[in-house]
Structures are given as structure tokens and as C-alpha cells.
Amino acid sequence: MSTYDYDLFVIGVGSGGTRAARMAASTGARVAAAESSWLGGTCVNVGCVPKKLLVYGSHFSEDVEDAKAYGWDLKIEGFDWSRLIENKNTEIARLNGVYRRLLDNAGVELFETHAEIIDRHTVQVGDRTITTDKLLIATGGWPTMPDLPGIEHAVSSNEVFYLESFPKRFVVVGGGYIALEFAGIMKGMGAEVTQIYRGEQILRGFDGDVRETVASEVRKKGIDLRTGVNIWEIEKHDGTLLAKLTDGTEIVADCIMYATGRHPRIDGFGLEKLGLEITKQGAIKVDDYSRTSLDNVWAIGDVTHRMALTPVAIHEAMAFYRTEFLGDPTPVDHADIPSAVFSQPPVGSVGLTEEQAREAHGELDIYRSTFTPMKHTLTGRDEKTLMKIIVDQKSQKVVGVHMVGPDAGEIIQGIAIAVKMGATKQDFDRTIGIHPTAAEEFVTMRETAA
């Protein structure tokens, strides 16, 4: 019989920590977990879930306008931000309850309080000192805010979900997926939106054609996208914010949101007492099995700064569970992970970008198609869909697939299965399309792009 209070103690009850705790407990292990903020982590509370709800809400203005082309005479009576936020909060509270029940039903003891590490086998939880055989750190990430005059007047992607009033003039700083998503959300709800990014092009790390297409499309939506510029100071005057830009211009705003990256949440948990190896990005360094430099301490999810996606954290949790509780050593597989950006229009991607593929494979066959979505053949809206397939010329293996357009995330999820299985372009060609859909374009492209 173990001399420890628990076989596993998990710090952080986000998607990864919850999955690891539940699965470990299913083997009969004694498991406890601690969370001092919200159950479900970033995704459930200030990330994927509430963001997608706000994206849905922002589409209705265009949907009502487009309905005219289909014979419907509709009128928007107004938009109530407080009602949307109240309904969103109700759903998030429900999901917090779901996470609590999942842990309870699995037999995991949940401490809804702060946990601080004393040593590799000891954790202080409130006024209790608890011992554990294994320790799993799943504390997630936190928004990074720059150090500049007046930054205290800005909000991050955490606070923006709880704004008391709707900002009619909205400035978002950043060029990644969070910045783009909130630019589209606020624009769809009627705000004047300016997006500021210091780099030359948005969506760094995505395929070049995707980046150019999205930049063009969001500008068509009326978003003032400015690249190669940054804010150097923010002033507040009678409730109004003034952003001073490095190009000498100024912007008046009701809200300025920063989406300039997230950092691993490692401070305040006593991690320094363990002497773990920390990467230059400030993340906990782990091996292919998510083990740290201490043999009984593991870390998964955003705190490891490998790939900050909820399904990835869950995958890492399952690999940890199989390795440590089933005796089946399972390394984490980060290859060909699909992702989506719920911008307007949205992005879906899996595999390599063209730039990455050229470096990895050399000669490529590129298939690219740009067209107007069928819905807009009647509405007349100037919106384009991009679909792109990247093929290793020698093996004819499909090594990357990218899309910008309606339902991109839904479509790429299915395509990702084929890419993960190692499908060739000929496998795509042999597949019969579903007509009329946008997705059929992925199995009908025959001519390589110039």
C-alpha cells in the first residue's frame, strides 16, 4: 500500500487536467485535483466555447441582409450586448457544473482552491498538506500584455468576454487567430473596428495564400486592418481611450483589446522549488511522453508551450494516462494536427504550409481554387473561398490542405483524417464529390497551379 495520500495529484482542471484525472481514476488510482479559478480552463471560460458563441451571434447582421436575396424581408430591431453576455455566462456556468460532475463521478477529489507545490511529492492545498506519488501540472496559459504607457486601460482576451457595455469603437492589437476572431465578432455586431499588427502580414505561421486571402477578406468586411504599425501609448480621457500609433496617427476607441500572445502559467504554484527545466519561452520542458526533468512530475497542455489547442491537451492527457496507468508507453503525436480560425470568413488547415512543405520535400504539386460561395451567387456579396492542396511531387502524398471560407473548420476536420492516413492526390481524385457543395472542390481539382 502506498504511503502517499494520492497516487496522482493534478494542478489545473482544464480540458487536459480533467481528462488525465478522470482516466487515471478509472483504473482505481486515488486521484485528486485542484483549481483556484474556473473549471474547464481557458477553453470553456475565456476561449473556444464563449468565443464560438459570440461568433455565432455576430453573423446574424449579415444573415438578415443576405435574406433579402432569398425572398425574406427582415428587419433588425437592435442588438443587446448585455443579453448575449448573460446568456453566454449561463452556458459557461452550466459547463463548469458539467466538469465538476465529471470529476465527482470519476471518483476524483476536487479542491476548488489554490495549490502550491512544496516538493516533488507534497502539495499545500488551502490549509491541508497533501502527499502524492505522481504530480501532473496542467495550469495552462495566460494572456501576455506589453509594457507600455497606459496599458492598464486596455483589456486582454480574458476581460473582453465580460465587458459591461458594447464598445462602438473597438481596437484590437495582434495578428493571430484571437485578434482576427474578435475583429470579426465586434464588426458583425456593429462596431467600428481597427486591427493593428506590427508585422507585415497577419496569421504568422499559416500558409501564405491563406494569410493573403484572409487579409483581403476582412478588409472587404470593413475592418480597418493596419499592418507594420503598433501602439506606443494609450491615454484615457473621460471614459474614452486614445491610442497613439508608431506611424504618428491616433485612434479614438471605447475599448482596446490586446491579443498579442499567451505565455505558460508557471508563476505562483511553487514550481521553482522543483528545479524543473524551463524553456526560453518560459514553459515547462517535457519529453515525448510529457515527463519533466523529474521522473514523477509531468506537464501537459499550454503550460508546456508545445501546441496550445484544447484537443492537443486532451491528447497529451491520454498519452500520459496510457503511459503511466496502463503500462503502455505512448509518445505524444503532434504531426498533422488540424486547426481552425473562426475569423470571418473562417480558416481550416491541416499539415504543412507551402513554405514548410518546400523546405521538407522540395518539389511540390500545388492545387489551388478560388471561387464565390454558392450562397453569394444570389446575394452578390463580394466574398471568396480559397481551397489549396499541397502534394509532395515524388510520392504524390498530400502533405497539407488549407481552406478559407464558410464551414472551413467542419470540412477540414474530415480532410484531416485522410491526411493523417497518408492519402495521395490520386486517393483524393478517386473520391466522388458531394454536389453541390464547396467541399467537393477538394476532390475535383486536377490542374496544378502556376
Tab-separated table of N, CA and C in Angstrom, residues 311-448:
chain	number	residue	atom	x	y	z
A	311	PRO	N	-7.876	20.210	-27.994
A	311	PRO	CA	-7.788	18.780	-28.324
A	311	PRO	C	-6.371	18.225	-28.164
A	312	VAL	N	-5.368	19.097	-28.320
A	312	VAL	CA	-3.989	18.645	-28.134
A	312	VAL	C	-3.725	18.354	-26.663
A	313	ALA	N	-4.217	19.223	-25.779
A	313	ALA	CA	-4.061	18.981	-24.337
A	313	ALA	C	-4.736	17.673	-23.937
A	314	ILE	N	-5.899	17.403	-24.499
A	314	ILE	CA	-6.608	16.152	-24.204
A	314	ILE	C	-5.820	14.954	-24.736
A	315	HIS	N	-5.254	15.089	-25.936
A	315	HIS	CA	-4.423	14.021	-26.498
A	315	HIS	C	-3.206	13.762	-25.615
A	316	GLU	N	-2.580	14.829	-25.137
A	316	GLU	CA	-1.418	14.672	-24.249
A	316	GLU	C	-1.823	13.999	-22.942
A	317	ALA	N	-3.021	14.330	-22.462
A	317	ALA	CA	-3.526	13.687	-21.242
A	317	ALA	C	-3.711	12.192	-21.448
A	318	MET	N	-4.257	11.820	-22.602
A	318	MET	CA	-4.475	10.400	-22.883
A	318	MET	C	-3.151	9.653	-23.033
A	319	ALA	N	-2.167	10.294	-23.646
A	319	ALA	CA	-0.855	9.658	-23.783
A	319	ALA	C	-0.215	9.454	-22.409
A	320	PHE	N	-0.357	10.440	-21.526
A	320	PHE	CA	0.142	10.322	-20.147
A	320	PHE	C	-0.552	9.171	-19.424
A	321	TYR	N	-1.862	9.107	-19.540
A	321	TYR	CA	-2.649	8.055	-18.890
A	321	TYR	C	-2.222	6.667	-19.371
A	322	ARG	N	-2.079	6.501	-20.664
A	322	ARG	CA	-1.691	5.192	-21.197
A	322	ARG	C	-0.281	4.815	-20.726
A	323	THR	N	0.597	5.790	-20.717
A	323	THR	CA	1.983	5.529	-20.332
A	323	THR	C	2.102	5.160	-18.855
A	324	GLU	N	1.463	5.932	-18.000
A	324	GLU	CA	1.678	5.778	-16.562
A	324	GLU	C	0.686	4.861	-15.859
A	325	PHE	N	-0.523	4.733	-16.402
A	325	PHE	CA	-1.532	3.954	-15.690
A	325	PHE	C	-1.960	2.675	-16.413
A	326	LEU	N	-1.573	2.539	-17.678
A	326	LEU	CA	-1.856	1.300	-18.388
A	326	LEU	C	-0.588	0.524	-18.728
A	327	GLY	N	0.560	1.160	-18.451
A	327	GLY	CA	1.821	0.488	-18.766
A	327	GLY	C	2.078	0.373	-20.252
A	328	ASP	N	1.491	1.291	-21.034
A	328	ASP	CA	1.639	1.291	-22.482
A	328	ASP	C	2.318	2.591	-22.906
A	329	PRO	N	3.647	2.638	-22.939
A	329	PRO	CA	4.352	3.883	-23.265
A	329	PRO	C	3.866	4.479	-24.591
A	330	THR	N	3.286	5.663	-24.507
A	330	THR	CA	2.657	6.295	-25.669
A	330	THR	C	3.190	7.713	-25.835
A	331	PRO	N	4.051	7.939	-26.810
A	331	PRO	CA	4.540	9.306	-27.023
A	331	PRO	C	3.440	10.187	-27.615
A	332	VAL	N	3.560	11.471	-27.369
A	332	VAL	CA	2.604	12.432	-27.917
A	332	VAL	C	2.899	12.631	-29.401
A	333	ASP	N	1.840	12.646	-30.213
A	333	ASP	CA	1.975	12.820	-31.656
A	333	ASP	C	1.427	14.192	-32.047
A	334	HIS	N	2.332	15.103	-32.381
A	334	HIS	CA	1.927	16.455	-32.757
A	334	HIS	C	1.939	16.665	-34.276
A	335	ALA	N	2.027	15.602	-35.045
A	335	ALA	CA	2.077	15.733	-36.505
A	335	ALA	C	0.670	15.840	-37.089
A	336	ASP	N	0.527	16.661	-38.104
A	336	ASP	CA	-0.720	16.785	-38.882
A	336	ASP	C	-1.939	17.054	-37.996
A	337	ILE	N	-1.804	17.995	-37.090
A	337	ILE	CA	-2.921	18.368	-36.230
A	337	ILE	C	-3.751	19.442	-36.940
A	338	PRO	N	-5.030	19.185	-37.175
A	338	PRO	CA	-5.868	20.189	-37.836
A	338	PRO	C	-6.191	21.337	-36.891
A	339	SER	N	-6.440	22.509	-37.464
A	339	SER	CA	-6.804	23.662	-36.651
A	339	SER	C	-7.739	24.552	-37.450
A	340	ALA	N	-8.431	25.413	-36.727
A	340	ALA	CA	-9.357	26.347	-37.377
A	340	ALA	C	-9.223	27.714	-36.743
A	341	VAL	N	-9.445	28.732	-37.540
A	341	VAL	CA	-9.543	30.111	-37.066
A	341	VAL	C	-10.958	30.566	-37.386
A	342	PHE	N	-11.710	30.952	-36.370
A	342	PHE	CA	-13.096	31.355	-36.602
A	342	PHE	C	-13.185	32.837	-36.892
A	343	SER	N	-12.362	33.226	-37.864
A	343	SER	CA	-12.418	34.576	-38.405
A	343	SER	C	-13.612	34.625	-39.347
A	344	GLN	N	-13.807	35.755	-40.015
A	344	GLN	CA	-14.932	35.871	-40.952
A	344	GLN	C	-14.413	36.388	-42.288
A	345	PRO	N	-14.209	35.463	-43.255
A	345	PRO	CA	-14.526	34.035	-43.266
A	345	PRO	C	-13.517	33.211	-42.464
A	346	PRO	N	-13.936	31.996	-42.056
A	346	PRO	CA	-13.066	31.162	-41.231
A	346	PRO	C	-11.975	30.450	-42.025
A	347	VAL	N	-11.011	29.930	-41.278
A	347	VAL	CA	-9.863	29.222	-41.849
A	347	VAL	C	-9.829	27.808	-41.282
A	348	GLY	N	-9.473	26.851	-42.129
A	348	GLY	CA	-9.216	25.492	-41.673
A	348	GLY	C	-7.913	25.013	-42.298
A	349	SER	N	-7.060	24.367	-41.510
A	349	SER	CA	-5.760	23.917	-42.018
A	349	SER	C	-5.362	22.588	-41.396
A	350	VAL	N	-4.662	21.778	-42.169
A	350	VAL	CA	-4.049	20.561	-41.637
A	350	VAL	C	-2.776	20.293	-42.422
A	351	GLY	N	-1.751	19.837	-41.729
A	351	GLY	CA	-0.498	19.516	-42.404
A	351	GLY	C	0.395	20.723	-42.587
A	352	LEU	N	1.261	20.645	-43.585
A	352	LEU	CA	2.277	21.659	-43.804
A	352	LEU	C	1.762	22.829	-44.625
A	353	THR	N	2.303	24.004	-44.369
A	353	THR	CA	2.089	25.135	-45.269
A	353	THR	C	2.943	24.914	-46.512
A	354	GLU	N	2.699	25.691	-47.544
A	354	GLU	CA	3.521	25.550	-48.752
A	354	GLU	C	4.984	25.846	-48.440
A	355	GLU	N	5.212	26.844	-47.604
A	355	GLU	CA	6.576	27.208	-47.251
A	355	GLU	C	7.273	26.075	-46.497
A	356	GLN	N	6.579	25.458	-45.556
A	356	GLN	CA	7.145	24.331	-44.800
A	356	GLN	C	7.351	23.116	-45.702
A	357	ALA	N	6.414	22.878	-46.595
A	357	ALA	CA	6.492	21.710	-47.475
A	357	ALA	C	7.659	21.816	-48.442
A	358	ARG	N	7.942	23.013	-48.937
A	358	ARG	CA	9.074	23.180	-49.863
A	358	ARG	C	10.390	22.882	-49.148
A	359	GLU	N	10.455	23.289	-47.885
A	359	GLU	CA	11.671	23.025	-47.119
A	359	GLU	C	11.814	21.539	-46.814
A	360	ALA	N	10.689	20.869	-46.543
A	360	ALA	CA	10.735	19.455	-46.151
A	360	ALA	C	10.816	18.506	-47.339
A	361	HIS	N	10.157	18.856	-48.442
A	361	HIS	CA	10.015	17.912	-49.553
A	361	HIS	C	10.623	18.388	-50.870
A	362	GLY	N	10.923	19.658	-50.985
A	362	GLY	CA	11.483	20.152	-52.248
A	362	GLY	C	10.415	20.405	-53.283
A	363	GLU	N	10.377	19.577	-54.321
A	363	GLU	CA	9.430	19.777	-55.413
A	363	GLU	C	8.009	19.422	-54.992
A	364	LEU	N	7.079	20.305	-55.306
A	364	LEU	CA	5.684	20.117	-54.921
A	364	LEU	C	4.751	20.272	-56.101
A	365	ASP	N	3.578	19.665	-55.987
A	365	ASP	CA	2.452	19.979	-56.865
A	365	ASP	C	1.447	20.744	-56.008
A	366	ILE	N	1.086	21.938	-56.493
A	366	ILE	CA	0.159	22.787	-55.751
A	366	ILE	C	-1.157	22.875	-56.520
A	367	TYR	N	-2.243	22.586	-55.832
A	367	TYR	CA	-3.579	22.718	-56.419
A	367	TYR	C	-4.313	23.805	-55.640
A	368	ARG	N	-4.827	24.783	-56.370
A	368	ARG	CA	-5.435	25.936	-55.722
A	368	ARG	C	-6.701	26.340	-56.466
A	369	SER	N	-7.748	26.642	-55.713
A	369	SER	CA	-9.003	27.074	-56.322
A	369	SER	C	-9.583	28.233	-55.515
A	370	THR	N	-10.031	29.251	-56.217
A	370	THR	CA	-10.683	30.400	-55.583
A	370	THR	C	-12.012	30.633	-56.282
A	371	PHE	N	-13.091	30.746	-55.505
A	371	PHE	CA	-14.403	30.902	-56.115
A	371	PHE	C	-15.361	31.596	-55.156
A	372	THR	N	-16.480	32.048	-55.680
A	372	THR	CA	-17.527	32.661	-54.870
A	372	THR	C	-18.395	31.576	-54.261
A	373	PRO	N	-18.619	31.595	-52.934
A	373	PRO	CA	-19.508	30.594	-52.331
A	373	PRO	C	-20.888	30.638	-52.984
A	374	MET	N	-21.488	29.473	-53.154
A	374	MET	CA	-22.769	29.377	-53.855
A	374	MET	C	-23.830	30.299	-53.253
A	375	LYS	N	-23.843	30.420	-51.938
A	375	LYS	CA	-24.823	31.279	-51.273
A	375	LYS	C	-24.792	32.691	-51.825
A	376	HIS	N	-23.605	33.179	-52.165
A	376	HIS	CA	-23.467	34.575	-52.569
A	376	HIS	C	-23.632	34.795	-54.069
A	377	THR	N	-23.962	33.728	-54.812
A	377	THR	CA	-24.314	33.947	-56.215
A	377	THR	C	-25.626	34.714	-56.316
A	378	LEU	N	-26.466	34.640	-55.286
A	378	LEU	CA	-27.702	35.437	-55.262
A	378	LEU	C	-27.538	36.726	-54.474
A	379	THR	N	-26.784	36.681	-53.370
A	379	THR	CA	-26.663	37.883	-52.544
A	379	THR	C	-25.790	38.934	-53.201
A	380	GLY	N	-24.855	38.497	-54.046
A	380	GLY	CA	-23.951	39.440	-54.675
A	380	GLY	C	-22.826	39.898	-53.767
A	381	ARG	N	-22.737	39.315	-52.589
A	381	ARG	CA	-21.688	39.724	-51.655
A	381	ARG	C	-20.312	39.350	-52.214
A	382	ASP	N	-19.370	40.273	-52.106
A	382	ASP	CA	-18.014	40.057	-52.627
A	382	ASP	C	-17.196	39.285	-51.598
A	383	GLU	N	-17.321	37.970	-51.659
A	383	GLU	CA	-16.575	37.108	-50.742
A	383	GLU	C	-16.042	35.917	-51.515
A	384	LYS	N	-14.795	35.552	-51.259
A	384	LYS	CA	-14.172	34.450	-51.972
A	384	LYS	C	-13.778	33.319	-51.024
A	385	THR	N	-13.896	32.099	-51.533
A	385	THR	CA	-13.406	30.916	-50.820
A	385	THR	C	-12.102	30.469	-51.465
A	386	LEU	N	-11.131	30.106	-50.648
A	386	LEU	CA	-9.859	29.563	-51.126
A	386	LEU	C	-9.731	28.128	-50.671
A	387	MET	N	-9.358	27.233	-51.593
A	387	MET	CA	-9.026	25.850	-51.241
A	387	MET	C	-7.678	25.516	-51.855
A	388	LYS	N	-6.853	24.817	-51.074
A	388	LYS	CA	-5.489	24.559	-51.530
A	388	LYS	C	-5.023	23.187	-51.049
A	389	ILE	N	-4.442	22.428	-51.970
A	389	ILE	CA	-3.878	21.117	-51.646
A	389	ILE	C	-2.395	21.144	-51.991
A	390	ILE	N	-1.562	20.703	-51.060
A	390	ILE	CA	-0.113	20.679	-51.253
A	390	ILE	C	0.337	19.220	-51.317
A	391	VAL	N	1.007	18.855	-52.412
A	391	VAL	CA	1.353	17.461	-52.675
A	391	VAL	C	2.858	17.321	-52.871
A	392	ASP	N	3.449	16.363	-52.180
A	392	ASP	CA	4.846	16.024	-52.424
A	392	ASP	C	4.934	15.405	-53.824
A	393	GLN	N	5.657	16.054	-54.717
A	393	GLN	CA	5.661	15.650	-56.127
A	393	GLN	C	6.158	14.219	-56.325
A	394	LYS	N	7.156	13.813	-55.580
A	394	LYS	CA	7.746	12.490	-55.783
A	394	LYS	C	6.808	11.378	-55.350
A	395	SER	N	6.275	11.458	-54.129
A	395	SER	CA	5.433	10.386	-53.591
A	395	SER	C	3.944	10.581	-53.885
A	396	GLN	N	3.583	11.804	-54.278
A	396	GLN	CA	2.183	12.198	-54.513
A	396	GLN	C	1.354	12.173	-53.227
A	397	LYS	N	2.031	12.143	-52.079
A	397	LYS	CA	1.334	12.208	-50.796
A	397	LYS	C	0.858	13.633	-50.545
A	398	VAL	N	-0.386	13.752	-50.072
A	398	VAL	CA	-0.922	15.067	-49.699
A	398	VAL	C	-0.331	15.439	-48.343
A	399	VAL	N	0.429	16.526	-48.311
A	399	VAL	CA	1.131	16.908	-47.080
A	399	VAL	C	0.543	18.157	-46.423
A	400	GLY	N	-0.415	18.794	-47.084
A	400	GLY	CA	-1.054	19.965	-46.491
A	400	GLY	C	-2.334	20.310	-47.223
A	401	VAL	N	-3.355	20.691	-46.482
A	401	VAL	CA	-4.620	21.131	-47.064
A	401	VAL	C	-5.086	22.363	-46.289
A	402	HIS	N	-5.495	23.392	-47.020
A	402	HIS	CA	-5.871	24.657	-46.387
A	402	HIS	C	-7.130	25.222	-47.043
A	403	MET	N	-7.938	25.884	-46.233
A	403	MET	CA	-9.183	26.456	-46.744
A	403	MET	C	-9.502	27.754	-46.024
A	404	VAL	N	-10.013	28.713	-46.786
A	404	VAL	CA	-10.610	29.926	-46.237
A	404	VAL	C	-12.011	30.006	-46.823
A	405	GLY	N	-13.024	30.007	-45.966
A	405	GLY	CA	-14.394	30.065	-46.468
A	405	GLY	C	-15.373	29.470	-45.487
A	406	PRO	N	-16.677	29.582	-45.785
A	406	PRO	CA	-17.709	29.058	-44.883
A	406	PRO	C	-17.489	27.583	-44.546
A	407	ASP	N	-17.661	27.259	-43.264
A	407	ASP	CA	-17.565	25.883	-42.770
A	407	ASP	C	-16.168	25.278	-42.934
A	408	ALA	N	-15.146	26.116	-43.007
A	408	ALA	CA	-13.785	25.610	-43.223
A	408	ALA	C	-13.377	24.611	-42.145
A	409	GLY	N	-13.682	24.921	-40.887
A	409	GLY	CA	-13.304	24.016	-39.813
A	409	GLY	C	-13.997	22.671	-39.915
A	410	GLU	N	-15.282	22.696	-40.235
A	410	GLU	CA	-16.040	21.451	-40.368
A	410	GLU	C	-15.494	20.596	-41.512
A	411	ILE	N	-15.162	21.219	-42.615
A	411	ILE	CA	-14.675	20.490	-43.788
A	411	ILE	C	-13.279	19.922	-43.559
A	412	ILE	N	-12.384	20.733	-42.976
A	412	ILE	CA	-11.012	20.290	-42.785
A	412	ILE	C	-10.924	19.160	-41.757
A	413	GLN	N	-11.862	19.110	-40.809
A	413	GLN	CA	-11.831	18.002	-39.854
A	413	GLN	C	-11.898	16.656	-40.573
A	414	GLY	N	-12.759	16.546	-41.571
A	414	GLY	CA	-12.844	15.305	-42.330
A	414	GLY	C	-11.624	15.073	-43.198
A	415	ILE	N	-11.148	16.132	-43.846
A	415	ILE	CA	-9.954	16.025	-44.684
A	415	ILE	C	-8.752	15.585	-43.848
A	416	ALA	N	-8.709	16.015	-42.581
A	416	ALA	CA	-7.567	15.700	-41.720
A	416	ALA	C	-7.392	14.196	-41.540
A	417	ILE	N	-8.485	13.461	-41.556
A	417	ILE	CA	-8.382	12.004	-41.429
A	417	ILE	C	-7.590	11.426	-42.598
A	418	ALA	N	-7.908	11.905	-43.789
A	418	ALA	CA	-7.203	11.418	-44.982
A	418	ALA	C	-5.728	11.782	-44.930
A	419	VAL	N	-5.432	13.022	-44.514
A	419	VAL	CA	-4.032	13.455	-44.439
A	419	VAL	C	-3.279	12.625	-43.409
A	420	LYS	N	-3.908	12.381	-42.269
A	420	LYS	CA	-3.254	11.605	-41.212
A	420	LYS	C	-3.002	10.170	-41.660
A	421	MET	N	-3.865	9.643	-42.522
A	421	MET	CA	-3.707	8.273	-43.017
A	421	MET	C	-2.695	8.173	-44.151
A	422	GLY	N	-2.179	9.329	-44.607
A	422	GLY	CA	-1.183	9.310	-45.675
A	422	GLY	C	-1.760	9.249	-47.072
A	423	ALA	N	-2.940	9.816	-47.269
A	423	ALA	CA	-3.588	9.775	-48.578
A	423	ALA	C	-2.753	10.474	-49.642
A	424	THR	N	-2.850	9.958	-50.859
A	424	THR	CA	-2.186	10.578	-52.004
A	424	THR	C	-3.191	11.444	-52.759
A	425	LYS	N	-2.665	12.224	-53.692
A	425	LYS	CA	-3.557	13.032	-54.524
A	425	LYS	C	-4.472	12.124	-55.335
A	426	GLN	N	-3.989	10.976	-55.741
A	426	GLN	CA	-4.805	10.039	-56.502
A	426	GLN	C	-5.960	9.483	-55.646
A	427	ASP	N	-5.743	9.337	-54.338
A	427	ASP	CA	-6.836	8.937	-53.442
A	427	ASP	C	-7.921	10.015	-53.418
A	428	PHE	N	-7.498	11.271	-53.381
A	428	PHE	CA	-8.462	12.369	-53.450
A	428	PHE	C	-9.227	12.320	-54.775
A	429	ASP	N	-8.478	12.087	-55.865
A	429	ASP	CA	-9.086	12.094	-57.203
A	429	ASP	C	-10.105	10.972	-57.369
A	430	ARG	N	-9.871	9.842	-56.713
A	430	ARG	CA	-10.782	8.711	-56.840
A	430	ARG	C	-12.059	8.870	-56.011
A	431	THR	N	-12.069	9.869	-55.153
A	431	THR	CA	-13.219	10.090	-54.279
A	431	THR	C	-14.285	10.899	-55.001
A	432	ILE	N	-15.519	10.422	-54.966
A	432	ILE	CA	-16.633	11.124	-55.609
A	432	ILE	C	-17.075	12.294	-54.731
A	433	GLY	N	-17.284	13.423	-55.352
A	433	GLY	CA	-17.711	14.604	-54.621
A	433	GLY	C	-19.199	14.591	-54.307
A	434	ILE	N	-19.585	15.392	-53.319
A	434	ILE	CA	-20.994	15.603	-52.981
A	434	ILE	C	-21.412	16.926	-53.610
A	435	HIS	N	-22.395	16.870	-54.502
A	435	HIS	CA	-22.750	18.055	-55.277
A	435	HIS	C	-24.176	18.520	-54.954
A	436	PRO	N	-24.404	19.827	-54.846
A	436	PRO	CA	-23.409	20.915	-54.901
A	436	PRO	C	-22.946	21.309	-53.499
A	437	THR	N	-21.670	21.164	-53.246
A	437	THR	CA	-21.055	21.614	-52.002
A	437	THR	C	-19.739	22.307	-52.336
A	438	ALA	N	-19.253	23.085	-51.401
A	438	ALA	CA	-17.920	23.652	-51.563
A	438	ALA	C	-16.872	22.560	-51.382
A	439	ALA	N	-17.137	21.618	-50.455
A	439	ALA	CA	-16.160	20.594	-50.115
A	439	ALA	C	-15.775	19.720	-51.306
A	440	GLU	N	-16.669	19.572	-52.287
A	440	GLU	CA	-16.361	18.711	-53.436
A	440	GLU	C	-15.171	19.238	-54.235
A	441	GLU	N	-14.873	20.519	-54.066
A	441	GLU	CA	-13.736	21.087	-54.788
A	441	GLU	C	-12.439	20.375	-54.422
A	442	PHE	N	-12.357	19.857	-53.207
A	442	PHE	CA	-11.132	19.177	-52.783
A	442	PHE	C	-10.898	17.864	-53.534
A	443	VAL	N	-11.932	17.294	-54.141
A	443	VAL	CA	-11.750	16.045	-54.879
A	443	VAL	C	-11.932	16.237	-56.390
A	444	THR	N	-12.043	17.479	-56.815
A	444	THR	CA	-12.204	17.733	-58.261
A	444	THR	C	-11.094	18.581	-58.857
A	445	MET	N	-10.184	19.075	-58.035
A	445	MET	CA	-9.070	19.872	-58.565
A	445	MET	C	-8.091	18.953	-59.301
A	446	ARG	N	-7.828	19.242	-60.560
A	446	ARG	CA	-6.960	18.387	-61.378
A	446	ARG	C	-5.737	19.126	-61.922
A	447	GLU	N	-5.860	20.443	-62.139
A	447	GLU	CA	-4.768	21.196	-62.742
A	447	GLU	C	-3.917	21.843	-61.652
A	448	THR	N	-2.596	21.659	-61.761
A	448	THR	CA	-1.707	22.290	-60.793
A	448	THR	C	-1.662	23.793	-61.020
